[in-house]
Amino acid sequence: MIRVAGSVHRSFVFPAERPLAYAYYADIGRVLSYLPHICLARTYGPDRLRLLYHSTELGIYRIRIFADVQTSLEDGRVLHVRPLADTPSVKPQSGAHSATAQGYFTSQSTFQDMGNQTRIEYNLRLRADLPTPQGLRIMPGLVVGGIARSITNMRIREIVEGFIDRSIDAFPHWLDELRNHSSLPGPGSTPVSSPPTPDCPDELL
């Protein structure tokens, strides 16, 4: 078994006032696409989703971790992504160079006023127990552990840092779209998310 358990915290400054920054990140259907290594595999409802973490480790081992989550908004200051417990789990599977399992994904984003900018505290956790790929079962434990360390120590950081960079880079385009449609959110308005659309390539499912 390959046990994956990692978390990352990052604090960053976003170039917009808090209500606008919150409305941007509350558009779950859009911002999910900014997460490296993660795609949307299925929707159970507008705020109930199945995510898929995917990566290739040690050059040849294909890793897939499915995680069912529910998103929620809190007082215009916190965004939660929490595990969803009432959905059927993915059966663990392993091949010569692959491993698939159900896992747990959580994140929390807290928004703090900074004048015409916003400080965002972002926390992400990923946990899963993966079956050992058949091609690794005769390998030393250090080699098997290398996959867990790669995901825990490198991939999760890539997800968080890539998400921050991509989302900041995409913000001007989102803002232009709203201005063109005269739909900028006002203070105290409730953000409206785009309907999430599954975007995982067929070969990953």
mmCIF file of C-alpha atoms in Angstrom:
data_model
loop_
_atom_site.group_PDB
_atom_site.id
_atom_site.type_symbol
_atom_site.label_atom_id
_atom_site.label_comp_id
_atom_site.label_asym_id
_atom_site.label_seq_id
_atom_site.Cartn_x
_atom_site.Cartn_y
_atom_site.Cartn_z
ATOM 1 C CA MET A 1 0.000 0.000 0.000
ATOM 2 C CA ILE A 2 1.109 3.549 -0.764
ATOM 3 C CA ARG A 3 -0.115 5.992 1.849
ATOM 4 C CA VAL A 4 -0.441 9.594 0.690
ATOM 5 C CA ALA A 5 -1.111 12.313 3.260
ATOM 6 C CA GLY A 6 -0.045 15.885 2.711
ATOM 7 C CA SER A 7 -1.109 19.456 3.299
ATOM 8 C CA VAL A 8 0.078 22.888 2.232
ATOM 9 C CA HIS A 9 -0.711 26.397 3.469
ATOM 10 C CA ARG A 10 -0.024 29.529 1.451
ATOM 11 C CA SER A 11 -0.818 33.187 2.058
ATOM 12 C CA PHE A 12 -0.972 35.527 -0.926
ATOM 13 C CA VAL A 13 -2.217 38.976 -1.895
ATOM 14 C CA PHE A 14 -4.890 39.194 -4.586
ATOM 15 C CA PRO A 15 -5.203 42.402 -6.677
ATOM 16 C CA ALA A 16 -8.846 43.273 -5.896
ATOM 17 C CA GLU A 17 -11.046 44.294 -2.994
ATOM 18 C CA ARG A 18 -12.452 41.461 -0.913
ATOM 19 C CA PRO A 19 -16.038 41.322 -2.351
ATOM 20 C CA LEU A 20 -14.683 41.080 -5.896
ATOM 21 C CA ALA A 21 -11.950 38.601 -4.954
ATOM 22 C CA TYR A 22 -14.502 36.440 -3.161
ATOM 23 C CA ALA A 23 -16.915 36.509 -6.095
ATOM 24 C CA TYR A 24 -14.076 35.432 -8.398
ATOM 25 C CA TYR A 25 -12.995 32.434 -6.337
ATOM 26 C CA ALA A 26 -16.605 31.485 -5.575
ATOM 27 C CA ASP A 27 -17.081 30.797 -9.306
ATOM 28 C CA ILE A 28 -16.231 27.137 -8.697
ATOM 29 C CA GLY A 29 -16.966 26.028 -12.247
ATOM 30 C CA ARG A 30 -14.194 28.326 -13.455
ATOM 31 C CA VAL A 31 -11.541 28.173 -10.748
ATOM 32 C CA LEU A 32 -11.365 24.378 -10.626
ATOM 33 C CA SER A 33 -9.640 24.537 -14.007
ATOM 34 C CA TYR A 34 -6.741 26.412 -12.386
ATOM 35 C CA LEU A 35 -5.747 23.430 -10.199
ATOM 36 C CA PRO A 36 -2.757 21.555 -11.683
ATOM 37 C CA HIS A 37 -3.042 17.731 -11.584
ATOM 38 C CA ILE A 38 -6.788 17.941 -10.817
ATOM 39 C CA CYS A 39 -9.809 17.763 -13.113
ATOM 40 C CA LEU A 40 -13.554 17.500 -12.615
ATOM 41 C CA ALA A 41 -14.694 13.920 -13.236
ATOM 42 C CA ARG A 42 -18.371 14.180 -12.348
ATOM 43 C CA THR A 43 -21.036 16.460 -10.896
ATOM 44 C CA TYR A 44 -23.695 15.319 -8.428
ATOM 45 C CA GLY A 45 -25.141 18.835 -8.208
ATOM 46 C CA PRO A 46 -23.959 22.449 -8.470
ATOM 47 C CA ASP A 47 -21.917 22.164 -5.260
ATOM 48 C CA ARG A 48 -21.343 18.364 -5.084
ATOM 49 C CA LEU A 49 -18.476 17.188 -7.244
ATOM 50 C CA ARG A 50 -16.114 14.299 -7.952
ATOM 51 C CA LEU A 51 -12.541 15.485 -8.469
ATOM 52 C CA LEU A 52 -9.703 13.444 -9.936
ATOM 53 C CA TYR A 53 -6.071 13.907 -8.954
ATOM 54 C CA HIS A 54 -3.759 12.437 -11.586
ATOM 55 C CA SER A 55 -0.007 12.317 -12.042
ATOM 56 C CA THR A 56 2.774 10.148 -13.423
ATOM 57 C CA GLU A 57 5.408 9.242 -10.831
ATOM 58 C CA LEU A 58 8.934 7.886 -11.283
ATOM 59 C CA GLY A 59 8.433 8.396 -14.998
ATOM 60 C CA ILE A 60 6.021 5.484 -15.629
ATOM 61 C CA TYR A 61 3.568 4.977 -12.737
ATOM 62 C CA ARG A 62 0.112 6.437 -13.406
ATOM 63 C CA ILE A 63 -1.607 7.549 -10.201
ATOM 64 C CA ARG A 64 -5.312 8.407 -9.923
ATOM 65 C CA ILE A 65 -7.078 9.551 -6.748
ATOM 66 C CA PHE A 66 -10.800 10.295 -6.897
ATOM 67 C CA ALA A 67 -12.267 12.563 -4.226
ATOM 68 C CA ASP A 68 -15.926 13.505 -3.741
ATOM 69 C CA VAL A 69 -16.388 16.994 -2.315
ATOM 70 C CA GLN A 70 -18.988 19.605 -1.478
ATOM 71 C CA THR A 71 -18.308 23.323 -1.791
ATOM 72 C CA SER A 72 -19.797 25.933 0.529
ATOM 73 C CA LEU A 73 -19.624 29.711 0.969
ATOM 74 C CA GLU A 74 -19.448 31.405 4.369
ATOM 75 C CA ASP A 75 -20.252 35.074 5.023
ATOM 76 C CA GLY A 76 -18.368 36.401 2.009
ATOM 77 C CA ARG A 77 -15.093 35.602 3.750
ATOM 78 C CA VAL A 78 -14.501 31.828 3.633
ATOM 79 C CA LEU A 79 -14.738 29.200 0.891
ATOM 80 C CA HIS A 80 -14.800 25.548 1.923
ATOM 81 C CA VAL A 81 -14.254 22.375 -0.091
ATOM 82 C CA ARG A 82 -15.105 19.421 2.174
ATOM 83 C CA PRO A 83 -15.322 15.642 1.712
ATOM 84 C CA LEU A 84 -18.687 14.315 0.564
ATOM 85 C CA ALA A 85 -19.579 11.109 2.393
ATOM 86 C CA ASP A 86 -22.795 9.840 0.798
ATOM 87 C CA THR A 87 -21.484 8.873 -2.652
ATOM 88 C CA PRO A 88 -20.245 5.464 -3.886
ATOM 89 C CA SER A 89 -16.487 5.038 -3.496
ATOM 90 C CA VAL A 90 -14.170 4.109 -6.334
ATOM 91 C CA LYS A 91 -12.881 0.543 -6.025
ATOM 92 C CA PRO A 92 -9.096 0.409 -5.464
ATOM 93 C CA GLN A 93 -7.307 -0.965 -8.522
ATOM 94 C CA SER A 94 -3.718 -1.549 -9.536
ATOM 95 C CA GLY A 95 -2.037 -2.508 -12.780
ATOM 96 C CA ALA A 96 1.556 -3.115 -13.758
ATOM 97 C CA HIS A 97 2.227 0.631 -13.800
ATOM 98 C CA SER A 98 -0.913 2.189 -12.322
ATOM 99 C CA ALA A 99 -2.835 2.666 -9.093
ATOM 100 C CA THR A 100 -6.324 4.044 -8.490
ATOM 101 C CA ALA A 101 -8.185 4.699 -5.230
ATOM 102 C CA GLN A 102 -10.742 6.857 -3.485
ATOM 103 C CA GLY A 103 -9.207 9.652 -1.444
ATOM 104 C CA TYR A 104 -10.035 12.770 0.503
ATOM 105 C CA PHE A 105 -9.523 16.348 -0.670
ATOM 106 C CA THR A 106 -10.196 19.431 1.432
ATOM 107 C CA SER A 107 -9.392 23.096 1.064
ATOM 108 C CA GLN A 108 -10.232 26.331 2.807
ATOM 109 C CA SER A 109 -9.739 29.876 1.548
ATOM 110 C CA THR A 110 -10.079 32.779 3.983
ATOM 111 C CA PHE A 111 -10.360 36.330 2.624
ATOM 112 C CA GLN A 112 -9.075 39.337 4.586
ATOM 113 C CA ASP A 113 -9.529 43.020 3.696
ATOM 114 C CA MET A 114 -6.402 44.931 2.641
ATOM 115 C CA GLY A 115 -7.846 48.140 1.209
ATOM 116 C CA ASN A 116 -7.993 47.732 -2.563
ATOM 117 C CA GLN A 117 -6.387 44.285 -2.270
ATOM 118 C CA THR A 118 -7.219 41.062 -0.435
ATOM 119 C CA ARG A 119 -5.057 38.710 1.569
ATOM 120 C CA ILE A 120 -6.065 35.089 1.009
ATOM 121 C CA GLU A 121 -5.044 32.277 3.342
ATOM 122 C CA TYR A 122 -5.263 29.032 1.355
ATOM 123 C CA ASN A 123 -5.039 25.551 2.884
ATOM 124 C CA LEU A 124 -5.196 22.274 0.931
ATOM 125 C CA ARG A 125 -5.057 18.652 2.087
ATOM 126 C CA LEU A 126 -4.965 15.401 0.109
ATOM 127 C CA ARG A 127 -5.110 11.909 1.616
ATOM 128 C CA ALA A 128 -5.412 8.425 0.101
ATOM 129 C CA ASP A 129 -4.312 4.813 0.472
ATOM 130 C CA LEU A 130 -3.275 3.519 -2.939
ATOM 131 C CA PRO A 131 -2.747 -0.138 -3.854
ATOM 132 C CA THR A 132 0.848 -0.787 -4.859
ATOM 133 C CA PRO A 133 1.293 -1.040 -8.650
ATOM 134 C CA GLN A 134 2.147 -4.610 -9.627
ATOM 135 C CA GLY A 135 5.440 -3.503 -11.114
ATOM 136 C CA LEU A 136 6.544 -2.179 -7.711
ATOM 137 C CA ARG A 137 5.640 -5.172 -5.550
ATOM 138 C CA ILE A 138 9.097 -6.706 -5.803
ATOM 139 C CA MET A 139 10.880 -3.383 -5.393
ATOM 140 C CA PRO A 140 12.437 -2.150 -2.129
ATOM 141 C CA GLY A 141 10.210 -0.168 0.199
ATOM 142 C CA LEU A 142 12.247 2.972 -0.439
ATOM 143 C CA VAL A 143 11.226 2.908 -4.101
ATOM 144 C CA VAL A 144 7.540 2.463 -3.227
ATOM 145 C CA GLY A 145 7.845 5.225 -0.661
ATOM 146 C CA GLY A 146 9.257 7.465 -3.352
ATOM 147 C CA ILE A 147 5.813 7.744 -4.954
ATOM 148 C CA ALA A 148 4.207 8.805 -1.670
ATOM 149 C CA ARG A 149 6.983 11.316 -1.024
ATOM 150 C CA SER A 150 6.698 12.709 -4.549
ATOM 151 C CA ILE A 151 2.965 13.314 -4.182
ATOM 152 C CA THR A 152 3.201 14.577 -0.593
ATOM 153 C CA ASN A 153 6.291 16.753 -0.931
ATOM 154 C CA MET A 154 6.116 17.956 -4.529
ATOM 155 C CA ARG A 155 2.768 17.476 -6.279
ATOM 156 C CA ILE A 156 0.644 19.064 -3.563
ATOM 157 C CA ARG A 157 2.896 22.132 -3.582
ATOM 158 C CA GLU A 158 2.585 22.231 -7.374
ATOM 159 C CA ILE A 159 -1.210 22.199 -7.054
ATOM 160 C CA VAL A 160 -1.305 25.099 -4.603
ATOM 161 C CA GLU A 161 1.372 27.252 -6.211
ATOM 162 C CA GLY A 162 0.050 26.602 -9.720
ATOM 163 C CA PHE A 163 -3.490 27.422 -8.601
ATOM 164 C CA ILE A 164 -2.402 30.749 -7.129
ATOM 165 C CA ASP A 165 -0.392 31.749 -10.203
ATOM 166 C CA ARG A 166 -3.015 30.643 -12.733
ATOM 167 C CA SER A 167 -5.935 32.227 -10.902
ATOM 168 C CA ILE A 168 -4.193 35.583 -10.545
ATOM 169 C CA ASP A 169 -3.162 35.522 -14.207
ATOM 170 C CA ALA A 170 -6.734 34.749 -15.340
ATOM 171 C CA PHE A 171 -8.402 37.421 -13.197
ATOM 172 C CA PRO A 172 -8.145 40.318 -15.732
ATOM 173 C CA HIS A 173 -9.934 38.205 -18.369
ATOM 174 C CA TRP A 174 -12.732 37.334 -15.904
ATOM 175 C CA LEU A 175 -13.031 41.001 -14.969
ATOM 176 C CA ASP A 176 -13.265 42.054 -18.621
ATOM 177 C CA GLU A 177 -16.048 39.506 -19.179
ATOM 178 C CA LEU A 178 -18.053 40.940 -16.288
ATOM 179 C CA ARG A 179 -17.528 44.519 -17.425
ATOM 180 C CA ASN A 180 -18.607 43.651 -20.962
ATOM 181 C CA HIS A 181 -21.839 42.235 -19.558
ATOM 182 C CA SER A 182 -22.263 45.003 -16.940
ATOM 183 C CA SER A 183 -22.450 42.361 -14.210
ATOM 184 C CA LEU A 184 -19.774 43.356 -11.694
ATOM 185 C CA PRO A 185 -20.859 42.142 -8.219
ATOM 186 C CA GLY A 186 -21.700 44.876 -5.736
ATOM 187 C CA PRO A 187 -20.907 44.953 -2.009
ATOM 188 C CA GLY A 188 -22.897 42.301 -0.171
ATOM 189 C CA SER A 189 -24.087 40.589 -3.338
ATOM 190 C CA THR A 190 -24.212 36.800 -3.491
ATOM 191 C CA PRO A 191 -21.671 35.325 -5.934
ATOM 192 C CA VAL A 192 -23.166 33.254 -8.742
ATOM 193 C CA SER A 193 -21.044 30.339 -9.928
ATOM 194 C CA SER A 194 -20.838 28.999 -13.431
ATOM 195 C CA PRO A 195 -22.364 25.496 -13.608
ATOM 196 C CA PRO A 196 -19.439 23.075 -13.179
ATOM 197 C CA THR A 197 -18.789 21.008 -16.302
ATOM 198 C CA PRO A 198 -16.742 17.767 -16.121
ATOM 199 C CA ASP A 199 -13.453 18.308 -17.957
ATOM 200 C CA CYS A 200 -11.358 15.181 -17.327
ATOM 201 C CA PRO A 201 -10.020 13.682 -20.556
ATOM 202 C CA ASP A 202 -11.639 10.340 -21.379
ATOM 203 C CA GLU A 203 -8.304 8.532 -21.120
ATOM 204 C CA LEU A 204 -8.084 9.423 -17.412
ATOM 205 C CA LEU A 205 -11.498 8.019 -16.481
#
